[in-house]
Structure formats: structure tokens, C-alpha cells
mmCIF file of C-alpha atoms in Angstrom:
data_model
loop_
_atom_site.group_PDB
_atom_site.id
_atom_site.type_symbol
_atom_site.label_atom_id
_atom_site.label_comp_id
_atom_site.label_asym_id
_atom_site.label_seq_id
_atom_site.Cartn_x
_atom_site.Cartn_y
_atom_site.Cartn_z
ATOM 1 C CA UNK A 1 -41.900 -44.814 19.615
ATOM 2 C CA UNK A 2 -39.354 -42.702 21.964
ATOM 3 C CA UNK A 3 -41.764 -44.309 25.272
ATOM 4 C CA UNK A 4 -42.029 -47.650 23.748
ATOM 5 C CA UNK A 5 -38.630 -48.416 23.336
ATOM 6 C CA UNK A 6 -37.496 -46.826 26.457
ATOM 7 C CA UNK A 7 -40.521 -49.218 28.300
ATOM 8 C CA UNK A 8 -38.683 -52.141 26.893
ATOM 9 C CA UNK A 9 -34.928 -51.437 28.090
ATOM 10 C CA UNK A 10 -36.454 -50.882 31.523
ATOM 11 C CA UNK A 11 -38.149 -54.027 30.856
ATOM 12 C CA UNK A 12 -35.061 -55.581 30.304
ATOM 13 C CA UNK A 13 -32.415 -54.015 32.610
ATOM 14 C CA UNK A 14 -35.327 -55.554 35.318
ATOM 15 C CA UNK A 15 -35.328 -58.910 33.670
ATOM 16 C CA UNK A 16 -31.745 -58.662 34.595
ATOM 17 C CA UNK A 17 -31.699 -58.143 38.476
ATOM 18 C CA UNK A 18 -31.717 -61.086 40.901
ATOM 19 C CA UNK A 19 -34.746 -62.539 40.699
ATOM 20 C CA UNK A 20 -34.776 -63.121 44.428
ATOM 21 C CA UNK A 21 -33.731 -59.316 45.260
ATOM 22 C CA UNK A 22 -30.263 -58.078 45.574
ATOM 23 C CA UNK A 23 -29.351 -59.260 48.830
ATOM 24 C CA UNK A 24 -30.832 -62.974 48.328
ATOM 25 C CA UNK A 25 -28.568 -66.333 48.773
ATOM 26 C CA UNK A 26 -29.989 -69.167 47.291
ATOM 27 C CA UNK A 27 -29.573 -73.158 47.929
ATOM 28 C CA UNK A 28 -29.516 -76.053 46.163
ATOM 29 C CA UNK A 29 -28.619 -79.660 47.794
ATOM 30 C CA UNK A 30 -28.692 -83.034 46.105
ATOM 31 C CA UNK A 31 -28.213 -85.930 47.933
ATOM 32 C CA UNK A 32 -27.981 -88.750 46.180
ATOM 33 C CA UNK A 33 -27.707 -92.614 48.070
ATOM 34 C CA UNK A 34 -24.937 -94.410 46.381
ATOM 35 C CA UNK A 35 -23.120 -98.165 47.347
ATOM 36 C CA UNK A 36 -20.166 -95.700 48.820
ATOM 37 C CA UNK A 37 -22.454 -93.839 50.749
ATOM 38 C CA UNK A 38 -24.014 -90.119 49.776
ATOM 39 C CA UNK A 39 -23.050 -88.073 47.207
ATOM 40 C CA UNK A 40 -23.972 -84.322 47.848
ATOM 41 C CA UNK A 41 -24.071 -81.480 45.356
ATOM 42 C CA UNK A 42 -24.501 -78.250 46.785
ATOM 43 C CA UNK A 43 -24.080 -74.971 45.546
ATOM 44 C CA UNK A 44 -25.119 -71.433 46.985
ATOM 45 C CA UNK A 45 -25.995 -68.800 44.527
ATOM 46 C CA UNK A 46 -25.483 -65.087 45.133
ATOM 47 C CA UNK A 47 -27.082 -61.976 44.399
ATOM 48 C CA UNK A 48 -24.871 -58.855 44.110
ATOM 49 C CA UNK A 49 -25.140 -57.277 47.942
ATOM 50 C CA UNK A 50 -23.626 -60.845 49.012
ATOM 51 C CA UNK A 51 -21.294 -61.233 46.234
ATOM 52 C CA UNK A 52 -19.573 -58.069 46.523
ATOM 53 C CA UNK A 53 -19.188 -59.172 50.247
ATOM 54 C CA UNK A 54 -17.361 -62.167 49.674
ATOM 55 C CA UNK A 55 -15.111 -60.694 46.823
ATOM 56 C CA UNK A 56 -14.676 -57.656 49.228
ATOM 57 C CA UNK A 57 -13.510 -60.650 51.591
ATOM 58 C CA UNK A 58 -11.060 -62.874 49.391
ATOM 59 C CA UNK A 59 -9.698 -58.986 48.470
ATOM 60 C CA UNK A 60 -10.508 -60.446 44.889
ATOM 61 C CA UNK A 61 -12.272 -58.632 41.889
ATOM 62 C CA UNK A 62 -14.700 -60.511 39.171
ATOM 63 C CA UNK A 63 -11.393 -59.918 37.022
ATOM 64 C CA UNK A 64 -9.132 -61.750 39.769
ATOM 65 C CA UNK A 65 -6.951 -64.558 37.712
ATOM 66 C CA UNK A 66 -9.315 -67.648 37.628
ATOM 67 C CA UNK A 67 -6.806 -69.534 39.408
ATOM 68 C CA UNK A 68 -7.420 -67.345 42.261
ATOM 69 C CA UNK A 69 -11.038 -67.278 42.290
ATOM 70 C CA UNK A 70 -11.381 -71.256 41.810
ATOM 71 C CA UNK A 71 -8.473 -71.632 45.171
ATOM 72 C CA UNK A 72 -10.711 -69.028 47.134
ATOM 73 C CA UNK A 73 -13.908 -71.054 46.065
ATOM 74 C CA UNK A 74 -12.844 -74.293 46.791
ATOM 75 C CA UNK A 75 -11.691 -72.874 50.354
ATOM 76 C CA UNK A 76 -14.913 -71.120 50.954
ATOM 77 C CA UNK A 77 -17.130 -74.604 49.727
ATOM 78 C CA UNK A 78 -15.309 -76.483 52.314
ATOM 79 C CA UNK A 79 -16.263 -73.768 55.067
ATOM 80 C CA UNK A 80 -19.988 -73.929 53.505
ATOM 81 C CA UNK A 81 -19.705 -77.968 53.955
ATOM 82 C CA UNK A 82 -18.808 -77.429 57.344
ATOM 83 C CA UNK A 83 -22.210 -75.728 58.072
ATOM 84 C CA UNK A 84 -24.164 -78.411 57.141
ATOM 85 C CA UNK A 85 -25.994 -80.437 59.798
ATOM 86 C CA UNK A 86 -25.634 -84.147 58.916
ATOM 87 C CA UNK A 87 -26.270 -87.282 60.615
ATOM 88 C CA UNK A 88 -26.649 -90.767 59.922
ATOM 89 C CA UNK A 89 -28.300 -92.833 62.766
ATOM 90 C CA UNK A 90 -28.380 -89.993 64.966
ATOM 91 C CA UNK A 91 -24.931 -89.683 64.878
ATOM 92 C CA UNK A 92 -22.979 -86.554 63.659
ATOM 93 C CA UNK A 93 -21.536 -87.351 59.988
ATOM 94 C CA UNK A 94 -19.286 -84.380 57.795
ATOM 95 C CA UNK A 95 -19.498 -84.129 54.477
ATOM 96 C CA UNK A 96 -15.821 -84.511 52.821
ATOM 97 C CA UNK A 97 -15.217 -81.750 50.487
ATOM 98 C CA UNK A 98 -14.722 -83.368 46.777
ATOM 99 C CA UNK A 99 -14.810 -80.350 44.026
ATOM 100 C CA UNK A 100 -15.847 -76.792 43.578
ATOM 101 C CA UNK A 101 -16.985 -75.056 41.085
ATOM 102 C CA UNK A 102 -17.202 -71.254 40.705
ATOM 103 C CA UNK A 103 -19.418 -69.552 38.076
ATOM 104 C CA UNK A 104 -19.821 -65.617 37.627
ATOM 105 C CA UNK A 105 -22.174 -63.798 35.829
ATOM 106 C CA UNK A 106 -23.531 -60.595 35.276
ATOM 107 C CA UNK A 107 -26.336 -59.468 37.644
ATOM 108 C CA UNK A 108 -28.176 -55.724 37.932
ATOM 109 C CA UNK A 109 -26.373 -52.598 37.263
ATOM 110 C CA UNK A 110 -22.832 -55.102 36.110
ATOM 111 C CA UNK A 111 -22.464 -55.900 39.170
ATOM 112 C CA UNK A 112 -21.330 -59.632 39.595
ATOM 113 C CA UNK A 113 -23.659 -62.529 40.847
ATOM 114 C CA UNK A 114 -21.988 -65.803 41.650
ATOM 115 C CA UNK A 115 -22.397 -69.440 42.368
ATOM 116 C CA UNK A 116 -20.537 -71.901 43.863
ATOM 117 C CA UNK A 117 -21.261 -75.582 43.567
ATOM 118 C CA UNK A 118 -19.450 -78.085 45.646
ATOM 119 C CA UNK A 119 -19.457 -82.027 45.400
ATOM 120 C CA UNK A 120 -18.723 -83.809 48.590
ATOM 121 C CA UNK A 121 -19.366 -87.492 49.834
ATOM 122 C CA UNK A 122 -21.045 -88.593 53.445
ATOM 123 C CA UNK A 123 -19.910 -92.387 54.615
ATOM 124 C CA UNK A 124 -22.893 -93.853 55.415
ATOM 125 C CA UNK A 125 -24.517 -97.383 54.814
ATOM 126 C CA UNK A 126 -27.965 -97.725 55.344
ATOM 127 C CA UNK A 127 -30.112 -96.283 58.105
ATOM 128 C CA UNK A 128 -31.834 -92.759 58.749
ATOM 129 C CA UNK A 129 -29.731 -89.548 57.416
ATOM 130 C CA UNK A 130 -30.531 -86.016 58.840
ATOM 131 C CA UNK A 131 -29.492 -82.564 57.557
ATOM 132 C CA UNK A 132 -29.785 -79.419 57.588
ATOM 133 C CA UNK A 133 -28.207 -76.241 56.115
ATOM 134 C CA UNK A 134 -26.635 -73.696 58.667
ATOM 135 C CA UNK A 135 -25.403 -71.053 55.946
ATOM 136 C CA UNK A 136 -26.899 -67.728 55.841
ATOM 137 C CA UNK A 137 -29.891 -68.253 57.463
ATOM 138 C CA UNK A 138 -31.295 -64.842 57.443
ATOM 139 C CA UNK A 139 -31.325 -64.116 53.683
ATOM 140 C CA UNK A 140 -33.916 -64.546 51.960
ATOM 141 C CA UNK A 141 -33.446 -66.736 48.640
ATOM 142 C CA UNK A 142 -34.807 -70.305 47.120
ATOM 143 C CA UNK A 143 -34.190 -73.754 49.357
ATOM 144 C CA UNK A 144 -34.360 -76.323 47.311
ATOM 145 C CA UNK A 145 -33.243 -80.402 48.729
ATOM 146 C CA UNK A 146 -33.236 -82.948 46.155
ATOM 147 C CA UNK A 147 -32.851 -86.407 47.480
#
């Protein structure tokens, strides 16, 4: 009994690591054609070797005040924005920071995984739109584009 339930908290305490490994940044973009032009949500989620970077970076804890954590999201979204690769009709296009949201959650060993989701808007009306991510391109981790 002793073996079985020890097989089945190690079982578990797995189930809770990154899925991607440790180290891993993930991507998700949505870009969505609207009459104003396109609508992007984009949000980058981190295992624990990148998360305790940034924190380690903003000099901020999981336990930080939220208002501190959502300022230093918002400010790092608009520096992710800025590393996306956008045209429209061959011409260079940024994408104008909207929103940001920041979401923390337990990952292996309590250490903290986040995500950060952004909403931002493109002007462009009709024609041929381009992009491509520039962040982190030598993690491993899910790319997902939605369009």
C-alpha cells in the first residue's frame, strides 16, 4: 500500500511540472480582422526557469502587491508587442498596446509559472498582413497563431 500510494504522489507532483519543461515559453496569438482593423490577443506563458527571471528582473516576488505586478505586466506586454514583426502591404505596422493581463499559478516544486496576455489593435484595411513573433526565440515551448 506504502509503494502504491507513494507511486501516485510522484504521479502527481509530475502532473504538476510544466508540461513543456521548466525552462519553456509558450505563445499564443489571435488575430482577428475587424472593420477597425486587427485585433490581436497575445499572451506568453512561462515555465518556472523563465518566470523566476523576470520576477528576479521587476525585483518583484509572486507575493508583490497586485498593483505592482499588473504595472510591471502591462510594461513588459508593451515591450513583447514591440517584438512582433507586422506588416500590412509590405509595409511595417506596430501593434498598439490595449490591455494586459497577468495570471500566476503554481508550477513544480511551488515555484511560480506565469502568463501574460495582452490585447492590442493593428490599423489596417484590407490587403496582405505579415507577422511574426521575435520573443524568445530559443526556448522551446508551444506556437500557436490563430487567425
Amino acid at each position: 500500500m506504502k509503494r502504491a500510494l507513494a507511486l501516485v504522489i510522484a504521479a502527481a507532483s509530475m502532473a504538476a511540472a510544466h508540461p513543456m519543461g521548466n525552462f519553456s515559453v509558450s505563445h499564443y496569438a489571435k488575430l482577428q480582422a475587424t472593420a477597425r482593423g486587427v485585433e490581436i490577443e497575445y499572451a506568453l506563458d512561462l515555465a518556472e526557469i523563465p518566470t523566476f527571471e523576470l520576477l528576479r528582473d521587476w525585483k518583484l516576488e509572486r507575493t508583490s502587491p497586485q498593483a505592482e505586478l499588473d504595472r510591471r505586466a502591462a510594461e513588459q506586454a508593451s515591450e513583447w508587442l514591440s517584438k512582433l514583426a507586422i506588416t500590412v502591404n509590405g509595409k511595417a505596422a506596430k501593434a498598439r498596446f490595449e490591455s494586459a493581463r497577468l495570471v500566476i499559478a503554481d508550477g513544480a516544486g511551488n515555484l511560480p509559472i506565469l502568463r501574460i496576455t495582452a490585447r492590442a489593435h493593428v490599423d489596417a484595411h484590407n490587403g496582405e498582413i505579415e507577422y511574426e513573433d521575435g520573443n524568445y526565440p530559443d526556448r522551446a515551448g508551444w506556437k500557436e497563431i490563430v487567425i
